[in-house]
mmCIF file of C-alpha atoms in Angstrom:
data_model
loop_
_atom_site.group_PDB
_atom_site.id
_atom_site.type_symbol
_atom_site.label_atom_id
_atom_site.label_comp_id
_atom_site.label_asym_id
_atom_site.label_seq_id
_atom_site.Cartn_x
_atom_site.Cartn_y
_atom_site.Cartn_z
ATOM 1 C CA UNK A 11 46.765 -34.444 -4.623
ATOM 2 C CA UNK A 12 44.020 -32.055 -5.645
ATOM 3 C CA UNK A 13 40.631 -33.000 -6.550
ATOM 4 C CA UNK A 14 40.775 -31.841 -10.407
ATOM 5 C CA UNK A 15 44.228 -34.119 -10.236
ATOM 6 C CA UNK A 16 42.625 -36.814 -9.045
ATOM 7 C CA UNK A 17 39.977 -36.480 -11.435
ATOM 8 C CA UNK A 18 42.767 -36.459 -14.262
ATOM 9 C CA UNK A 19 44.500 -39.434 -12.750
ATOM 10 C CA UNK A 20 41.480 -41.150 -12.233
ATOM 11 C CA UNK A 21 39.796 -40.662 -16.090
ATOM 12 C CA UNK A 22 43.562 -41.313 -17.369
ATOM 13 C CA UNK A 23 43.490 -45.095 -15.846
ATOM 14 C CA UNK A 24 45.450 -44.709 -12.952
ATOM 15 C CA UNK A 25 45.647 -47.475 -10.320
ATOM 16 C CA UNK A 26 47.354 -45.544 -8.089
ATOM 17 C CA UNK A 27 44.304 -42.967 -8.241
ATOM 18 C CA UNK A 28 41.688 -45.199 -7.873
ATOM 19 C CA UNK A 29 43.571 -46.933 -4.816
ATOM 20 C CA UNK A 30 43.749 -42.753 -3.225
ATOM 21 C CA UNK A 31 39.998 -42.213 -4.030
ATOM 22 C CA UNK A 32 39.196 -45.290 -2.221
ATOM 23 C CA UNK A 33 41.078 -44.841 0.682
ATOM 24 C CA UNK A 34 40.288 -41.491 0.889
ATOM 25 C CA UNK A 35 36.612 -42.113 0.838
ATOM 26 C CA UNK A 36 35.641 -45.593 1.680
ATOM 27 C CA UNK A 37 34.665 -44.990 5.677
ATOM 28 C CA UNK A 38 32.138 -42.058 4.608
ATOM 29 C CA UNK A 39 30.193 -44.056 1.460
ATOM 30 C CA UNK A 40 30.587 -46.816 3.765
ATOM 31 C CA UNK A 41 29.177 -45.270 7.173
ATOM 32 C CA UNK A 42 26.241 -43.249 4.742
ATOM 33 C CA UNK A 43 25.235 -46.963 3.168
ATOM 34 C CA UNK A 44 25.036 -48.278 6.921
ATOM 35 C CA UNK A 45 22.915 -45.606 7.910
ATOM 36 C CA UNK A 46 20.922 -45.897 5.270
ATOM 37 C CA UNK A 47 20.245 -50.183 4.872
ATOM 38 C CA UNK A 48 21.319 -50.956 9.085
ATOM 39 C CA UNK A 49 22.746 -54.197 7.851
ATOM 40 C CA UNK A 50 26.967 -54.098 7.806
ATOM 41 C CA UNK A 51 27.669 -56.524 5.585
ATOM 42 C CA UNK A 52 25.512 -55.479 2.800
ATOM 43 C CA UNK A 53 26.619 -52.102 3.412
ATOM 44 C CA UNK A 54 30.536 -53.149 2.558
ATOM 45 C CA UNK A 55 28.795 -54.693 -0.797
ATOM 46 C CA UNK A 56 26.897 -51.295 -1.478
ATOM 47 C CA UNK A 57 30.519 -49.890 -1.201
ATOM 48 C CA UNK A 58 31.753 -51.539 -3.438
ATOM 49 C CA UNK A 59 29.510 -51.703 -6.009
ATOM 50 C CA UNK A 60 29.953 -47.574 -5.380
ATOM 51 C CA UNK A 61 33.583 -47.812 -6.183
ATOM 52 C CA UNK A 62 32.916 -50.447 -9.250
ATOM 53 C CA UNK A 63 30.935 -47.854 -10.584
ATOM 54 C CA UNK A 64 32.891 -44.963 -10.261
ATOM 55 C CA UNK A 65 35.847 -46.828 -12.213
ATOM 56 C CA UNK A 66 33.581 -48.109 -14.489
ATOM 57 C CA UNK A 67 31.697 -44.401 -15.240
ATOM 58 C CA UNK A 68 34.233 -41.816 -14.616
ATOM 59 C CA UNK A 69 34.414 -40.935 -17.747
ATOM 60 C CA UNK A 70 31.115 -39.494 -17.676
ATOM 61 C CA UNK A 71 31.934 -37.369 -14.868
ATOM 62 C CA UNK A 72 31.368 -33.892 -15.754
ATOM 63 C CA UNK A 73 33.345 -32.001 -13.030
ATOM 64 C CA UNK A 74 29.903 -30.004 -12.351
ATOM 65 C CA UNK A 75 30.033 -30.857 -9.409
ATOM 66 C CA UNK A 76 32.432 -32.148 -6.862
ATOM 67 C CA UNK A 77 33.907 -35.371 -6.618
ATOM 68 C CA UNK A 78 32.470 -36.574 -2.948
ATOM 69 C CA UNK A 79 28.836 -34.941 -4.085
ATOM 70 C CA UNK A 80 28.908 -38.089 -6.976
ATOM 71 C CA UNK A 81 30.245 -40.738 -4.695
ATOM 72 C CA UNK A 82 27.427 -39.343 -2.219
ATOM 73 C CA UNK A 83 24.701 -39.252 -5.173
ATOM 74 C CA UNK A 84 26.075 -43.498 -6.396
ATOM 75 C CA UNK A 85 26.003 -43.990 -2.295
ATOM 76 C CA UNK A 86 22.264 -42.992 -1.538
ATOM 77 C CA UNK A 87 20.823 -43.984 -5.051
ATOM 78 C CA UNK A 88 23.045 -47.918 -4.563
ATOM 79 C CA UNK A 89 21.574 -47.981 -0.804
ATOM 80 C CA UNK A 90 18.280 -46.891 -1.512
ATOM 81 C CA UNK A 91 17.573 -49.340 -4.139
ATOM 82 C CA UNK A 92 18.582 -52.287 -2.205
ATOM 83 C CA UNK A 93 16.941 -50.997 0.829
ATOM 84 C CA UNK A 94 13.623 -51.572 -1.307
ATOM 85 C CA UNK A 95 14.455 -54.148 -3.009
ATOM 86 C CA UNK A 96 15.445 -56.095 1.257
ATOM 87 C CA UNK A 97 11.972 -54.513 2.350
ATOM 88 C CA UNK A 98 10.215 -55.776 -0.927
ATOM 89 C CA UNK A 99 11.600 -59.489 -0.290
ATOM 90 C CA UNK A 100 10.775 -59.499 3.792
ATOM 91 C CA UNK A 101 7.101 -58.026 3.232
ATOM 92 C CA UNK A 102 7.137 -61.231 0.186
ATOM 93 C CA UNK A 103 8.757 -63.600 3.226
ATOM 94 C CA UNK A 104 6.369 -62.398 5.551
ATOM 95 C CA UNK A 105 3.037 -63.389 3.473
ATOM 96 C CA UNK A 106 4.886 -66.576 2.084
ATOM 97 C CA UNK A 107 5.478 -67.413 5.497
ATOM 98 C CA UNK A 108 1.797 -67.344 6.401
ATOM 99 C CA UNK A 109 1.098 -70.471 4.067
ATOM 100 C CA UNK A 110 4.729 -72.372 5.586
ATOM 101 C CA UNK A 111 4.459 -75.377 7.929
ATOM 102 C CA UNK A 112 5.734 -73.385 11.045
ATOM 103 C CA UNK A 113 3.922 -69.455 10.684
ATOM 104 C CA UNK A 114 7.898 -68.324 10.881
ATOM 105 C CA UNK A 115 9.180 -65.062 9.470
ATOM 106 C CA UNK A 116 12.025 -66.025 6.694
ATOM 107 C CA UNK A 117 13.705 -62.824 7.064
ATOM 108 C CA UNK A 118 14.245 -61.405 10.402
ATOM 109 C CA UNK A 119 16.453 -57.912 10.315
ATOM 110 C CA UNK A 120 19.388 -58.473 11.794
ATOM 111 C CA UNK A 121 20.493 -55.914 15.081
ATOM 112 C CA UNK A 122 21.508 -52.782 13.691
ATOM 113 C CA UNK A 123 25.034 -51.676 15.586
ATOM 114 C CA UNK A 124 26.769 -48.920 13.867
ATOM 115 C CA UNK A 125 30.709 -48.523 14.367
ATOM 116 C CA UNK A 126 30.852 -45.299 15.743
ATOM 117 C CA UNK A 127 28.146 -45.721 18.270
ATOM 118 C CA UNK A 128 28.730 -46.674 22.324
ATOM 119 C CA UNK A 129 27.528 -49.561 23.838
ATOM 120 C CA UNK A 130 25.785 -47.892 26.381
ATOM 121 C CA UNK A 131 24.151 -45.619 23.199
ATOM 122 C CA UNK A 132 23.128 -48.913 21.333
ATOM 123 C CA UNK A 133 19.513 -49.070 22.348
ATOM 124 C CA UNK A 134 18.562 -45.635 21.708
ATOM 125 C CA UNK A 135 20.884 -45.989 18.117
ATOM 126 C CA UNK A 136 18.769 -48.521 17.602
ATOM 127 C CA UNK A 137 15.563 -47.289 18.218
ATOM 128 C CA UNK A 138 16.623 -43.949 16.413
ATOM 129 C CA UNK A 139 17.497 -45.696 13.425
ATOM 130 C CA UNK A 140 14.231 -47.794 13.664
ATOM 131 C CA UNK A 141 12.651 -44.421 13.356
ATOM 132 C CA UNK A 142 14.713 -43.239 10.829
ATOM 133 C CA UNK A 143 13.885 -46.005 8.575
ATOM 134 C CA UNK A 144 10.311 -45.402 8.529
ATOM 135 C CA UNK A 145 10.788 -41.965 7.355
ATOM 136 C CA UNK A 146 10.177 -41.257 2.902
ATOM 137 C CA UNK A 147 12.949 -41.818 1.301
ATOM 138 C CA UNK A 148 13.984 -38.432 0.629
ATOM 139 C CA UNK A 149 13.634 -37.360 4.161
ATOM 140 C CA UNK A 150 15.814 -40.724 5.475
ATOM 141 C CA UNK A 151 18.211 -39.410 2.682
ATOM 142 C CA UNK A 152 18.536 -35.901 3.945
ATOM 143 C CA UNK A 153 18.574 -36.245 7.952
ATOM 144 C CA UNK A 154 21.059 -38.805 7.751
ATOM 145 C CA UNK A 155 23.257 -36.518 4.877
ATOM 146 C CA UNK A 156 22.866 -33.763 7.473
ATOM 147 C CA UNK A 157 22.712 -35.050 10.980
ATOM 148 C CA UNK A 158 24.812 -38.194 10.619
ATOM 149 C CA UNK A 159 27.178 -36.830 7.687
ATOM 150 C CA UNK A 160 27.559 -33.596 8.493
ATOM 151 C CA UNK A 161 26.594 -32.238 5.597
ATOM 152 C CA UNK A 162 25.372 -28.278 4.732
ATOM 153 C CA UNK A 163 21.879 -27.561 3.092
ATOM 154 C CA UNK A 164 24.168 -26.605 0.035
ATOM 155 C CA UNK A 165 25.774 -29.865 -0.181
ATOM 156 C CA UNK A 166 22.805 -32.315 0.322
ATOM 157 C CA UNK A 167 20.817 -30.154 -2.459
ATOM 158 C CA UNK A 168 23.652 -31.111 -4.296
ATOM 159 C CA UNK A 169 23.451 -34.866 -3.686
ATOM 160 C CA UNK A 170 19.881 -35.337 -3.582
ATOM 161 C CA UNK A 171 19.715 -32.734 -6.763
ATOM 162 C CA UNK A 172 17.271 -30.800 -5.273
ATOM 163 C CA UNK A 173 16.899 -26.932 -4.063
ATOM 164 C CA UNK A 174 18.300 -25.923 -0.565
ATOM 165 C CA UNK A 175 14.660 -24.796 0.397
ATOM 166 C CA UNK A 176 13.583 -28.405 -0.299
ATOM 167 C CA UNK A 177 16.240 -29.669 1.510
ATOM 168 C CA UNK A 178 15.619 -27.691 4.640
ATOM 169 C CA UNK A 179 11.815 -28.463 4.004
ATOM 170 C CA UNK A 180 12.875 -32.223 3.693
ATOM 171 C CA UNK A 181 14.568 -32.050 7.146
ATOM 172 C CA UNK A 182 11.686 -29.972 8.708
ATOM 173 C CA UNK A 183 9.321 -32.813 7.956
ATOM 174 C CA UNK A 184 11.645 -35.520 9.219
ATOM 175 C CA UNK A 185 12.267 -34.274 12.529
ATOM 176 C CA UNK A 186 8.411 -33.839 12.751
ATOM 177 C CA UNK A 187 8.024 -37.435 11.839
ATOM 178 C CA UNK A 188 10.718 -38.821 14.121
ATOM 179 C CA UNK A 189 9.075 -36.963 17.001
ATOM 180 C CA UNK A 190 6.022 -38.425 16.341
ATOM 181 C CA UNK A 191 7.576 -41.834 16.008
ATOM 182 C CA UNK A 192 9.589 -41.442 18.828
ATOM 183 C CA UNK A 193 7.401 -39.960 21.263
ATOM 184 C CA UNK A 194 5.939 -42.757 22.774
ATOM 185 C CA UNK A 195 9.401 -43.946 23.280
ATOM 186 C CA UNK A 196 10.877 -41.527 25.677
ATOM 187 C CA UNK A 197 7.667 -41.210 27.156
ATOM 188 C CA UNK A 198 7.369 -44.774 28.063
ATOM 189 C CA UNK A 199 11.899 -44.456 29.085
ATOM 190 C CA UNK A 200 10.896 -41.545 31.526
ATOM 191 C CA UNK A 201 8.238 -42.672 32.947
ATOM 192 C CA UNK A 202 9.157 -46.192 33.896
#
């Protein structure tokens, strides 16, 4: 089925349509929440809630741009905003749990493992996403659209609803960030 069908299908009602769009697109808003929050099962909510909306909003849709660019644009907005609101609460934890009985942290982060991602890979993944979390927003958005997703300049502008030049400009400062923040890393790895 073509996209402008689906789109049809989908604003017409159809169960059937919805069940396509979701399978059809549930592994990449669920891989670009991962990458975005590190935390699995709160990614699979963040999908969800992306797909929730979508049924609920469709309507609105105004085919000016394409189908996966939305779902992308619900993805990064849903996994940004609980990616705060996680960091908000654990810097909250943290000072509440200078005043608790035992000094302990309420909310340790989890280990991040990402599905596609080797065992023998894991601890630089980890450390890479580390690194990738401490980047702005908009920079975390756009290296992980491009680098992780795959995605051209042309379609991240699209996503993030920006210009291609800021988008390359966005990506140009991230990679100078992560090799700041990652420098001491491989230093320290090859020079043991």
């Amino acid at each position: 089925m073509q996209e402008s069908e689906l789109i049809a299908e989908l604003k017409a009602g159809r169960a059937s349509a919805f069940r396509m769009l979701v399978e059809r697109h549930q592994d990449k808003v669920y891989n670009l929440a991962l990458a975005i929050v590190q935390h699995p099962e709160e990614s699979e909510d963040i999908a969800q809630e992306v797909f929730i909306e979508v049924y609920q909003t469709i309507q609105n849709f105004r085919e000016e741009a394409k189908l996966t660019t939305w779902l992308y644009r619900i993805t990064t907005t849903k996994a940004l905003a609980h990616h705060r609101k996680r960091k908000a609460q654990k810097r909250f934890s943290v000072l509440t749990s200078l005043f608790g009985l035992n000094n302990e942290v309420l909310h340790d982060p989890p280990d991040f493992h990402h599905p596609g991602v080797s065992l023998e890979q894991q601890e630089e993944m980890r450390t890479l996403f580390k690194a990738i979390d401490q980047l702005a927003d908009t920079q975390k958005v756009a290296f992980i659209l491009h680098y992780i997703d795959e995605q051209s300049h042309r379609e991240i502008a699209e996503v993030m609803q920006v210009s291609v030049s800021a988008v390359e400009s966005l990506l140009h400062r991230a990679k100078q960030n992560l090799r700041k923040l990652l420098g001491p890393y491989y230093k320290e790895r090859n020079n043991p």
